[in-house]
Short mmCIF file of N, CA and C in Angstrom, two decimals:
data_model
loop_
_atom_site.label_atom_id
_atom_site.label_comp_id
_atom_site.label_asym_id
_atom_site.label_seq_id
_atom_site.Cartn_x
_atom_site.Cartn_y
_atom_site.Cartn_z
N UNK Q 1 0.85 -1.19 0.00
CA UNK Q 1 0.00 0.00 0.00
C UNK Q 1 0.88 1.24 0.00
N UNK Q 2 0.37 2.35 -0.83
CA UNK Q 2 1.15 3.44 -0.57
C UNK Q 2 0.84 4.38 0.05
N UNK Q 3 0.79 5.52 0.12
CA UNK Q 3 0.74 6.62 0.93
C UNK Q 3 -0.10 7.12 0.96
N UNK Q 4 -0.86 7.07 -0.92
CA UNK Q 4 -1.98 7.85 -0.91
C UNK Q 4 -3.16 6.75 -0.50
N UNK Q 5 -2.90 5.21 -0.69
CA UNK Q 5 -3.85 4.73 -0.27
C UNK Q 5 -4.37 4.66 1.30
N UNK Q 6 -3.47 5.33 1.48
CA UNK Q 6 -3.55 5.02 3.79
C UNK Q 6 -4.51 6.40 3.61
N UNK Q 7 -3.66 7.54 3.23
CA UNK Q 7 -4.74 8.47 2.74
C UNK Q 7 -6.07 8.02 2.81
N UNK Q 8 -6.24 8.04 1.54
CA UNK Q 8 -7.54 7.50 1.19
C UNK Q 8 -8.62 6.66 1.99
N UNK Q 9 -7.53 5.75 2.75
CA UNK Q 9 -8.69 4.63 3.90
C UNK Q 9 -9.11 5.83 4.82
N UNK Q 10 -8.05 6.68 5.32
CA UNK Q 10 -8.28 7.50 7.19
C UNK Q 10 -9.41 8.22 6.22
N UNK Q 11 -9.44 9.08 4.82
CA UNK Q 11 -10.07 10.19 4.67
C UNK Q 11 -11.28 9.52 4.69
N UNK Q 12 -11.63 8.25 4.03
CA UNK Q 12 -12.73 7.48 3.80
C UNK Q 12 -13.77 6.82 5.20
N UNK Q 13 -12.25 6.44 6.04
CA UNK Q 13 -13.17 6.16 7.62
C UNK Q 13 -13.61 7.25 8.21
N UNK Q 14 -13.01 8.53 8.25
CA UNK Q 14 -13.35 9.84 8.50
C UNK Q 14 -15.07 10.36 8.05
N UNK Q 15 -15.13 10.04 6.49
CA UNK Q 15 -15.61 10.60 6.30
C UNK Q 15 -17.61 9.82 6.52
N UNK Q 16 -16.94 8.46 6.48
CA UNK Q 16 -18.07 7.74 6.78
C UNK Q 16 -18.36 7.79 8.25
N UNK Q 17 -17.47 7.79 9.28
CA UNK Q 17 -17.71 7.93 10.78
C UNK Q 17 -18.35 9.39 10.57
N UNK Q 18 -18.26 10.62 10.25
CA UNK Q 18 -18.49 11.88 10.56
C UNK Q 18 -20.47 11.93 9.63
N UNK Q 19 -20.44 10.77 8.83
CA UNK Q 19 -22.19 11.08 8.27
C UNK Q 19 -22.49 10.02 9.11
N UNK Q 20 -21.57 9.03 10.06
CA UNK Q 20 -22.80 8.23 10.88
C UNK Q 20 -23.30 9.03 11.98
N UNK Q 21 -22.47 10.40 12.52
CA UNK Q 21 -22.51 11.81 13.41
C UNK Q 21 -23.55 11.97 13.11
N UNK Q 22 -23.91 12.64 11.86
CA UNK Q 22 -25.05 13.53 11.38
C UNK Q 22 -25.84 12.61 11.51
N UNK Q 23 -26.20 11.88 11.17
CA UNK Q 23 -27.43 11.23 11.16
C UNK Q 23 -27.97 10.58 12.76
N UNK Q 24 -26.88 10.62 13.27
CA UNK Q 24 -27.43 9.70 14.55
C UNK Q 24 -27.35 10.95 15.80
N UNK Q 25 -26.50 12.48 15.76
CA UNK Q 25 -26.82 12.72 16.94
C UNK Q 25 -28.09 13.29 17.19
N UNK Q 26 -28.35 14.00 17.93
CA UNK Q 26 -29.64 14.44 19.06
C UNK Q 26 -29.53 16.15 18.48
N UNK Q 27 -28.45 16.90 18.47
CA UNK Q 27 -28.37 18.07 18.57
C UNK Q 27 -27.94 18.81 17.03
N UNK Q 28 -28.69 19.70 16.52
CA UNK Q 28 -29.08 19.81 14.87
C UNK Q 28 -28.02 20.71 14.48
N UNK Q 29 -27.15 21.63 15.76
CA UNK Q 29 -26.22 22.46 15.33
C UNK Q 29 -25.06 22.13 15.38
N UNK Q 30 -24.92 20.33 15.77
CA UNK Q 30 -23.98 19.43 15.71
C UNK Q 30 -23.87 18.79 14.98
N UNK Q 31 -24.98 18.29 14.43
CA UNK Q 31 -25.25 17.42 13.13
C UNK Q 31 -24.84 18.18 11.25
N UNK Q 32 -24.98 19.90 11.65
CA UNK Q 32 -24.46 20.76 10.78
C UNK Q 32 -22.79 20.73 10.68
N UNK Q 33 -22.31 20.34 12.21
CA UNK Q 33 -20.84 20.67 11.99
C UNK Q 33 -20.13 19.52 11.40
N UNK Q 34 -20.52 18.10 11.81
CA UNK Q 34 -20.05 17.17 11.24
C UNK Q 34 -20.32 16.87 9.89
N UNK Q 35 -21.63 17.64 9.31
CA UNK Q 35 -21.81 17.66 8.30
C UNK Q 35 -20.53 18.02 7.79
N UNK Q 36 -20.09 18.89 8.00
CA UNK Q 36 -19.01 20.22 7.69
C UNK Q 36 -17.43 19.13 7.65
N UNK Q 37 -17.39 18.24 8.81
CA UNK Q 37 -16.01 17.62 8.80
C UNK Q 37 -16.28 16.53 7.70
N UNK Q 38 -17.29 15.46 7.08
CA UNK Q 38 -17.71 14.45 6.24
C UNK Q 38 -17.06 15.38 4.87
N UNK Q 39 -17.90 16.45 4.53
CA UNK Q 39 -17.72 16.85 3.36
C UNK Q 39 -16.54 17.65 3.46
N UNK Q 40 -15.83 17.91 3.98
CA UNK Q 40 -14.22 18.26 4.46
C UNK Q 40 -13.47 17.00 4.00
N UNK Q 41 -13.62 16.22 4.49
CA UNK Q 41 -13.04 14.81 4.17
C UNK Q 41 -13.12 14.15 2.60
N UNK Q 42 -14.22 14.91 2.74
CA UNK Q 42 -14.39 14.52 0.84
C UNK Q 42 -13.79 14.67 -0.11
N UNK Q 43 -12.94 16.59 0.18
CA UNK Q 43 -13.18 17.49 -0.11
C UNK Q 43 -11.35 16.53 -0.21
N UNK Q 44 -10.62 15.89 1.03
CA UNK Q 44 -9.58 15.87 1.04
C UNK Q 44 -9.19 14.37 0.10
N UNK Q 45 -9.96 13.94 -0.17
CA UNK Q 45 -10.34 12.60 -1.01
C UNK Q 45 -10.10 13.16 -2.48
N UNK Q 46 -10.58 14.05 -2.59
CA UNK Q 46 -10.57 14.61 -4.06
C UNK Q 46 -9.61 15.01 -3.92
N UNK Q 47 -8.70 16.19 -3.09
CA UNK Q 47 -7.29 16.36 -3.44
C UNK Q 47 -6.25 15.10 -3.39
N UNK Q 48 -6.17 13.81 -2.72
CA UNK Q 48 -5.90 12.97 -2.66
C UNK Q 48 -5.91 12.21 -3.99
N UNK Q 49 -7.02 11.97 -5.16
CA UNK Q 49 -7.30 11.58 -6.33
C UNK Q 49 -6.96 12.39 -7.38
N UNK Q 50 -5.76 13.81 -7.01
CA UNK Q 50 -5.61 15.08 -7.48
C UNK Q 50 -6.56 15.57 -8.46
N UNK Q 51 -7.88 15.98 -8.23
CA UNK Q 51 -8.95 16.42 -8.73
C UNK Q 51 -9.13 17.49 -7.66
N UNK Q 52 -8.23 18.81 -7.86
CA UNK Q 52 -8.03 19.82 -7.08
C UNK Q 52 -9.59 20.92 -7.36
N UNK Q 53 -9.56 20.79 -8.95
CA UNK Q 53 -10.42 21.74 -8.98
C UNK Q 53 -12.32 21.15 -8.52
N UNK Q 54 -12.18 19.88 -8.42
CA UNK Q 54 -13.32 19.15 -7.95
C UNK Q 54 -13.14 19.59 -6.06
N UNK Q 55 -12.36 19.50 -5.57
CA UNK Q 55 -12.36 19.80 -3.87
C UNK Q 55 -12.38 20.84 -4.14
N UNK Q 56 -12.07 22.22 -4.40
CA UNK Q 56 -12.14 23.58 -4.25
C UNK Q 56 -13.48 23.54 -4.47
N UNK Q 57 -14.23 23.37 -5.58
CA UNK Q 57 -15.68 22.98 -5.66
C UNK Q 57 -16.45 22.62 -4.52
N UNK Q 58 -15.96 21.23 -4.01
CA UNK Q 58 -16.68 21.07 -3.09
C UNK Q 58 -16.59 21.99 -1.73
N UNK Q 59 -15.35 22.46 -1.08
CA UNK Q 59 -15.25 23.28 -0.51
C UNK Q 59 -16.10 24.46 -0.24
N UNK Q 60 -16.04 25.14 -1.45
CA UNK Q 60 -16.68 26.24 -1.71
C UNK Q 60 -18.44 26.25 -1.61
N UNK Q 61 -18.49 24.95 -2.25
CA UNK Q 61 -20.36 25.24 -2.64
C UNK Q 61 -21.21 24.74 -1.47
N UNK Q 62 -20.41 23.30 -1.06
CA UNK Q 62 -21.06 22.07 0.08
C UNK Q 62 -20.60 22.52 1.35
N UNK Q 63 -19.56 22.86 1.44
CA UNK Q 63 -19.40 23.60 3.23
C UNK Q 63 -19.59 24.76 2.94
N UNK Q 64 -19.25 25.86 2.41
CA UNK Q 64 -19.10 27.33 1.96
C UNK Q 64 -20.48 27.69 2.04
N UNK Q 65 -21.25 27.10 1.24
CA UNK Q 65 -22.48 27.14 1.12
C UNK Q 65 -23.59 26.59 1.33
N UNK Q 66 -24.21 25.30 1.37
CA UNK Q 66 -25.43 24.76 1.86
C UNK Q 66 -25.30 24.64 3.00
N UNK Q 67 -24.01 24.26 3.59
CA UNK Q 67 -24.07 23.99 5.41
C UNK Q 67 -24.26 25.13 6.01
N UNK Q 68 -23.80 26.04 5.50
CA UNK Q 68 -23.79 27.62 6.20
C UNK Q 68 -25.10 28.27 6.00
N UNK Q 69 -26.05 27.16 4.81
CA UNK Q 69 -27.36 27.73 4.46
C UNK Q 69 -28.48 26.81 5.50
N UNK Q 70 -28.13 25.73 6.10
CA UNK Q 70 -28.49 24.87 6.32
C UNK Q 70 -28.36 25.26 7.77
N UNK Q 71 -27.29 25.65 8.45
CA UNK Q 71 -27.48 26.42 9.71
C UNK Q 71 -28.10 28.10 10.07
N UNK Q 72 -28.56 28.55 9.07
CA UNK Q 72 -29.22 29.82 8.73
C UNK Q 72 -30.49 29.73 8.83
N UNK Q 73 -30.79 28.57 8.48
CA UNK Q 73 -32.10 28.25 8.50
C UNK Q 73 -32.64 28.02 9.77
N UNK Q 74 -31.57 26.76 10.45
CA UNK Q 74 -31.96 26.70 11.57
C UNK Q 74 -32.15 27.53 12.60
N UNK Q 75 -31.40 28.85 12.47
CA UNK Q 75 -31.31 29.63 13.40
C UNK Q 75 -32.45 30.66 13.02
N UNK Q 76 -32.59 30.73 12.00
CA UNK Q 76 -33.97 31.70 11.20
C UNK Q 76 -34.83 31.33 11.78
N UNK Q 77 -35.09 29.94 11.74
CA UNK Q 77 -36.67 29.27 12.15
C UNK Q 77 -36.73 28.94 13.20
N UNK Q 78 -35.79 29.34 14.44
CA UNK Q 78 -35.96 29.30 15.56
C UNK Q 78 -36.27 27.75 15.93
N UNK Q 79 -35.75 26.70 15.33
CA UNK Q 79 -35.91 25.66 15.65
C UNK Q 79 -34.72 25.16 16.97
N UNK Q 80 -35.19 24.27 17.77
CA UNK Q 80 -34.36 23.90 19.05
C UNK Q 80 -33.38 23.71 18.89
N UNK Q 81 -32.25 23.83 19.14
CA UNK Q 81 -30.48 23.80 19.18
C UNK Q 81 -30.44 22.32 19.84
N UNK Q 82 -30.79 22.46 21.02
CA UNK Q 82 -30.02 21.12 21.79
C UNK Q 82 -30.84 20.15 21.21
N UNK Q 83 -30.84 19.09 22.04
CA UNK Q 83 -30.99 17.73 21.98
C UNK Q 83 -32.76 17.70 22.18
N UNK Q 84 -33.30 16.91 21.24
CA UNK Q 84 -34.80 17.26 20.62
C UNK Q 84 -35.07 16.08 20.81
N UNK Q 85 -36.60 15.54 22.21
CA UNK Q 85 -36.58 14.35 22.41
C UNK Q 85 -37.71 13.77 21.70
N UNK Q 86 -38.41 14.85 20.91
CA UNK Q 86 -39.44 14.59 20.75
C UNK Q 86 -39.33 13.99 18.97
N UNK Q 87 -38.46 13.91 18.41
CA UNK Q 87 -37.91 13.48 17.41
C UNK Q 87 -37.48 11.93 17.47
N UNK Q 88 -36.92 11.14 18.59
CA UNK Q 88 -36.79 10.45 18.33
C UNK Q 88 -37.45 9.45 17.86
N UNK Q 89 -37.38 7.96 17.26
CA UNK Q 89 -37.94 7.42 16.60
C UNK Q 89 -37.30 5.89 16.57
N UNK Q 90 -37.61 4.55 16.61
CA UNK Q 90 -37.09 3.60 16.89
C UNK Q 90 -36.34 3.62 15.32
N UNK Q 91 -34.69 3.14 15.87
CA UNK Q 91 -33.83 2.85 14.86
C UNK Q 91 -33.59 1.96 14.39
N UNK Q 92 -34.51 0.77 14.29
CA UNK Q 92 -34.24 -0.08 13.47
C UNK Q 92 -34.55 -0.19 12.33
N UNK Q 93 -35.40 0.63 11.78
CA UNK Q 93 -35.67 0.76 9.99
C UNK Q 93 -34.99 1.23 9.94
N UNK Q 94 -34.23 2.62 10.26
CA UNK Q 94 -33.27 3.04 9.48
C UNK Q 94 -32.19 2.22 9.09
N UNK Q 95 -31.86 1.80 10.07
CA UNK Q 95 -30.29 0.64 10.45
C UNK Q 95 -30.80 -0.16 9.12
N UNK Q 96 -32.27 -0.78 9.02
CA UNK Q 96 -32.41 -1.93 8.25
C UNK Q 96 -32.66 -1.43 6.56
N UNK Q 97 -32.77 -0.17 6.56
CA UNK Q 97 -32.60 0.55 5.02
C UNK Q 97 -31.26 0.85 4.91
N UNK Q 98 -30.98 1.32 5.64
CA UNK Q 98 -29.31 2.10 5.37
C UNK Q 98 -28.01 0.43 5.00
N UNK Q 99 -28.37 -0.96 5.86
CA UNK Q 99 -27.51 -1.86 5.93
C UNK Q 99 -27.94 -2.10 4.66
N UNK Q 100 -29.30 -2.55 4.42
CA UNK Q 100 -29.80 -3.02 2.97
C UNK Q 100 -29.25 -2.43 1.64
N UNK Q 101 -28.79 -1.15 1.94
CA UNK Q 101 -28.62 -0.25 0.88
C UNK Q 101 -27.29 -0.33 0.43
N UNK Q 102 -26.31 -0.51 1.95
CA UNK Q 102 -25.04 -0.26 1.97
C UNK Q 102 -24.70 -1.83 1.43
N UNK Q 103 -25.48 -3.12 1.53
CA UNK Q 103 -25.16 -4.05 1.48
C UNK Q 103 -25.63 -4.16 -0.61
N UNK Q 104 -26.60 -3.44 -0.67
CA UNK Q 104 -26.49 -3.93 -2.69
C UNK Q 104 -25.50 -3.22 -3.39
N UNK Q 105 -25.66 -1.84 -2.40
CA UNK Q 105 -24.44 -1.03 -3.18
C UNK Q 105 -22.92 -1.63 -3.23
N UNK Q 106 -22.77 -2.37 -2.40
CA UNK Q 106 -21.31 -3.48 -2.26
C UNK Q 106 -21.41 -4.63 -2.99
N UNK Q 107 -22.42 -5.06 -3.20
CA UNK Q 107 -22.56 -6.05 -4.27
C UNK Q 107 -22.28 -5.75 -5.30
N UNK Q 108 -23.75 -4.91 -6.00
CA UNK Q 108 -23.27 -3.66 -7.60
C UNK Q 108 -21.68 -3.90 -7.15
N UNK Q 109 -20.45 -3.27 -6.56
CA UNK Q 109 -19.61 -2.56 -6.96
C UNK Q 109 -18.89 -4.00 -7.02
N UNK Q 110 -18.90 -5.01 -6.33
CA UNK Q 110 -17.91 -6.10 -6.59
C UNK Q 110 -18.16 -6.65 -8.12
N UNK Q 111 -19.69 -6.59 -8.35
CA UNK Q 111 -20.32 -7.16 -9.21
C UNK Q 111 -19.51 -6.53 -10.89
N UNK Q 112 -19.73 -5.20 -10.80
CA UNK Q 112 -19.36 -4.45 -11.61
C UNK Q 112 -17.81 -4.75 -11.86
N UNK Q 113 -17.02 -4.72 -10.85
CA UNK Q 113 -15.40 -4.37 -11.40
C UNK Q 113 -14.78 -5.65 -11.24
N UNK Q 114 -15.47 -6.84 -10.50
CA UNK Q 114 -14.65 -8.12 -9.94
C UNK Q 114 -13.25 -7.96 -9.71
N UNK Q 115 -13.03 -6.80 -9.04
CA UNK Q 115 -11.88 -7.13 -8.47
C UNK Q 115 -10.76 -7.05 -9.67
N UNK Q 116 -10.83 -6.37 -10.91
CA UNK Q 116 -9.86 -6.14 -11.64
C UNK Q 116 -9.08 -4.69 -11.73
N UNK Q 117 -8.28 -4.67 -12.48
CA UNK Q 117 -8.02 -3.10 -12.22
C UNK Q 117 -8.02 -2.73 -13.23
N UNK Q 118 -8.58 -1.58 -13.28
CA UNK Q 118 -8.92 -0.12 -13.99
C UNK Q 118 -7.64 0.75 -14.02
N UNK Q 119 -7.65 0.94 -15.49
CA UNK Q 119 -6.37 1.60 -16.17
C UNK Q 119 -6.87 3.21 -15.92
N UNK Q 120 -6.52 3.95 -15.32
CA UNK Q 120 -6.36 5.66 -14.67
C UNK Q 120 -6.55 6.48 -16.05
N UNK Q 121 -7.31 6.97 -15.92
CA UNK Q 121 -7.30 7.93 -17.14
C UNK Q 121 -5.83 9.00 -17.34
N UNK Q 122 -6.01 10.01 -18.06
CA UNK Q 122 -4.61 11.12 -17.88
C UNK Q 122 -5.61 11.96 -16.95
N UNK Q 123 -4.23 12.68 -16.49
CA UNK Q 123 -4.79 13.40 -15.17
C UNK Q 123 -6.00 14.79 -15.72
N UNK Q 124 -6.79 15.38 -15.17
CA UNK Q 124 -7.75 16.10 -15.35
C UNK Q 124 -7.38 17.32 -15.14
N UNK Q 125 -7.57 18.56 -15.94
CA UNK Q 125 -7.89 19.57 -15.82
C UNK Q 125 -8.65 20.32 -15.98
N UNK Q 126 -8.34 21.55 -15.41
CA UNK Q 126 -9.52 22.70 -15.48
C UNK Q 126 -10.38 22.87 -16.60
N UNK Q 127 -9.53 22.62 -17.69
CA UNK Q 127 -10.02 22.76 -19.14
C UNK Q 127 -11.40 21.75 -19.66
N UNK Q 128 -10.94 20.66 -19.06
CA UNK Q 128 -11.42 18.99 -19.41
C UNK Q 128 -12.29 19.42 -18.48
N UNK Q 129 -11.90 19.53 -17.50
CA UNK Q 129 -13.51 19.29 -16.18
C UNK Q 129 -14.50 21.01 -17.06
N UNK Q 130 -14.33 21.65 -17.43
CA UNK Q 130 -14.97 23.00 -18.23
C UNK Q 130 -15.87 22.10 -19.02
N UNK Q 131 -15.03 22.02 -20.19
CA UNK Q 131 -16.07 21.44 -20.92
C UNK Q 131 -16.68 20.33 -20.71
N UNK Q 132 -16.78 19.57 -20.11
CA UNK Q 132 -17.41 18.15 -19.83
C UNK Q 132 -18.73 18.81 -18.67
N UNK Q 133 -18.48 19.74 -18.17
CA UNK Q 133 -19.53 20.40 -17.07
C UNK Q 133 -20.58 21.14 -17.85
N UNK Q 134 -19.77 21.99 -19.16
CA UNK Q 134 -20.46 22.82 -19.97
C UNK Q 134 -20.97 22.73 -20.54
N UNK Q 135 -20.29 21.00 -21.40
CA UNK Q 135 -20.91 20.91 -22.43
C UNK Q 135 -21.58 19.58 -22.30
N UNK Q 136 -21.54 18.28 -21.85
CA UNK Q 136 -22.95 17.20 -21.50
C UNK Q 136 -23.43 17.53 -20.47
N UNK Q 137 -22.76 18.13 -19.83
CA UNK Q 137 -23.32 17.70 -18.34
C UNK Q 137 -24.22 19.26 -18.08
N UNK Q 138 -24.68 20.06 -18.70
CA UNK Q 138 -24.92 21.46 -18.39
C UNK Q 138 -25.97 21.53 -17.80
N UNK Q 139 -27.36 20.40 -18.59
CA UNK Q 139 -28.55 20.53 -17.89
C UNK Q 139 -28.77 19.91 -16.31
N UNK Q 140 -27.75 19.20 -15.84
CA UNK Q 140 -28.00 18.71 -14.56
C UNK Q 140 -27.13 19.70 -13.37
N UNK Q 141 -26.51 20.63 -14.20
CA UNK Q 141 -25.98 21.88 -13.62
C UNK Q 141 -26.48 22.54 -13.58
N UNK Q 142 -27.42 22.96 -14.64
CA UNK Q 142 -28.51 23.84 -14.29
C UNK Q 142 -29.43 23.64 -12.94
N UNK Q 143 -29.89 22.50 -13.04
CA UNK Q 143 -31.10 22.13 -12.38
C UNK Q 143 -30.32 22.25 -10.97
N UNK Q 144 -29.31 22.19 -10.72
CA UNK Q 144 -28.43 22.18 -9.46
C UNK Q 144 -28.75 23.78 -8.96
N UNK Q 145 -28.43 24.53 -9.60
CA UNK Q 145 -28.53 26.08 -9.41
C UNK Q 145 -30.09 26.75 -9.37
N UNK Q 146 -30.90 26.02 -9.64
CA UNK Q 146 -32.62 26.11 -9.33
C UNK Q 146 -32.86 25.53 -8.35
N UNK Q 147 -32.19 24.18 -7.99
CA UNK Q 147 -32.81 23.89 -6.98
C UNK Q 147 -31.52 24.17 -5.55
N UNK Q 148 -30.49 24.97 -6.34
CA UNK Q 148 -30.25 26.44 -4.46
C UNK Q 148 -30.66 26.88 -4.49
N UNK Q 149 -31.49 28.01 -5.47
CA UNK Q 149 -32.12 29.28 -5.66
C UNK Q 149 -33.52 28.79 -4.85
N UNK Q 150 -34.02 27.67 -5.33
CA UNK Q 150 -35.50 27.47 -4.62
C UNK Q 150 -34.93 26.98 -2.82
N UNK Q 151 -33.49 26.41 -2.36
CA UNK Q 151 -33.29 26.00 -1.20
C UNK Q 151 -33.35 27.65 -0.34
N UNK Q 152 -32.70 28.66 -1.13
CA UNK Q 152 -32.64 29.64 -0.79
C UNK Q 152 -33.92 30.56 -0.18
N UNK Q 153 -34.99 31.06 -1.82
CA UNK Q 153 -36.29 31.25 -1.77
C UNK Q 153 -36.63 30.60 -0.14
N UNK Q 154 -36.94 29.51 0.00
CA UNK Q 154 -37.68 28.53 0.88
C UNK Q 154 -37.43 29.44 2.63
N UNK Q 155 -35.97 29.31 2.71
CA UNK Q 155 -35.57 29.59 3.59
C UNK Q 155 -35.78 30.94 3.65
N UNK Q 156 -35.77 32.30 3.19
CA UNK Q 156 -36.39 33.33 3.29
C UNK Q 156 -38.09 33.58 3.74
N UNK Q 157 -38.65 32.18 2.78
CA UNK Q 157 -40.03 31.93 3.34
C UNK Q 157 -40.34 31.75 4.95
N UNK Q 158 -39.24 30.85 5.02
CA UNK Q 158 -39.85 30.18 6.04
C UNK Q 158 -39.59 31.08 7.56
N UNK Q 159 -38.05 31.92 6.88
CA UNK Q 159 -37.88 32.94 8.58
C UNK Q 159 -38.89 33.97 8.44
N UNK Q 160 -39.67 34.25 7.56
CA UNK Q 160 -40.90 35.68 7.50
C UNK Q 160 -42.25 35.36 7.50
N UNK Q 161 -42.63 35.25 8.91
CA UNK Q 161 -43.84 34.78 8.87
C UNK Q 161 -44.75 35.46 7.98
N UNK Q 162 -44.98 36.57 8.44
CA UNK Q 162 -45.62 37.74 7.43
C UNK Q 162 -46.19 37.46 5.63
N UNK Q 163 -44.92 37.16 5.31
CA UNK Q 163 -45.40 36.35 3.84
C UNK Q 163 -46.43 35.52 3.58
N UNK Q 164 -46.86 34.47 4.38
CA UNK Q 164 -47.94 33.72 3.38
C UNK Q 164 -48.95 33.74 4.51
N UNK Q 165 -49.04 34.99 5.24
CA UNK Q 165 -50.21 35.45 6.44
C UNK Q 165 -51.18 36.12 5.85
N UNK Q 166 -52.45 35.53 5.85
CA UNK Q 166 -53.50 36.37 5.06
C UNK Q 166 -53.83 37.64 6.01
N UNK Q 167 -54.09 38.52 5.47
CA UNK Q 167 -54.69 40.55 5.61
C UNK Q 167 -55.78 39.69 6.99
#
């Protein structure tokens, strides 16, 4: 194993321990921060796979932006900070969707590659990741930027009561 693969395992256990955080703690302005270390970790996965301009990306848009939109909200809508008992909910469906899920998605992937190896493309640049964003991939970029604008909208809705209060 080399260097970048030890990499790769800590950034990968990191990043999967820090979304089992979010999802499982009690407290929503905690569940934002680990959000924040998962997609940090991601973020270091991609520089790790040197797809620099893909982590600056993520950097920028997924912590920079939805988490910071995502705790705005919470604090807009005056929803409870600490630990919310009235939320809880027995965890065994989740456990039994999330294992189910985690268990086909490991299948698919053995299924798919059997364990051979995949020849590395040439390394990626700014140029290559441009047009491949610009040019197939544009309409699912679009729809990405409508649906912040509507995450956005929403959240303006939702801190002003006033707005959808009839006269």
């Amino acid at each position: 194993m080399t260097g970048a693969d030890v990499l790769l395992v800590a950034l990968g256990a990191l990043a999967v321990g820090a979304g089992a955080l979010v999802v499982t703690t009690k407290h929503l302005v905690r569940a934002g921060l680990y959000l924040v270390v998962c997609l940090g970790a991601l973020a270091g996965l991609y520089l790790v796979l040197t797809a620099e301009l893909v982590a600056w990306v993520q950097v920028l848009i997924y912590v920079g932006a939805v988490v910071v939109l995502l705790l705005f909200a919470v604090m807009l809508t005056r929803a409870p900070i600490g630990a919310s008992d009235d939320l809880d909910r027995p965890g065994w469906p989740a456990a039994l969707v999330g294992g189910g899920s985690g268990l086909g998605l490991a299948v698919l992937l053995v299924d798919a590659y059997r364990w051979t190896r995949v020849d590395l493309p040439e390394a990626g640049t700014a140029e290559r990741l441009g047009s491949a964003v610009f040019g197939s991939w544009v309409l699912p970029f679009e729809l990405l930027s409508i649906l912040l604008l509507a995450a956005l909208v929403g959240a303006i809705v939702i801190s002003r009561p006033e707005i959808g209060r009839r006269p």
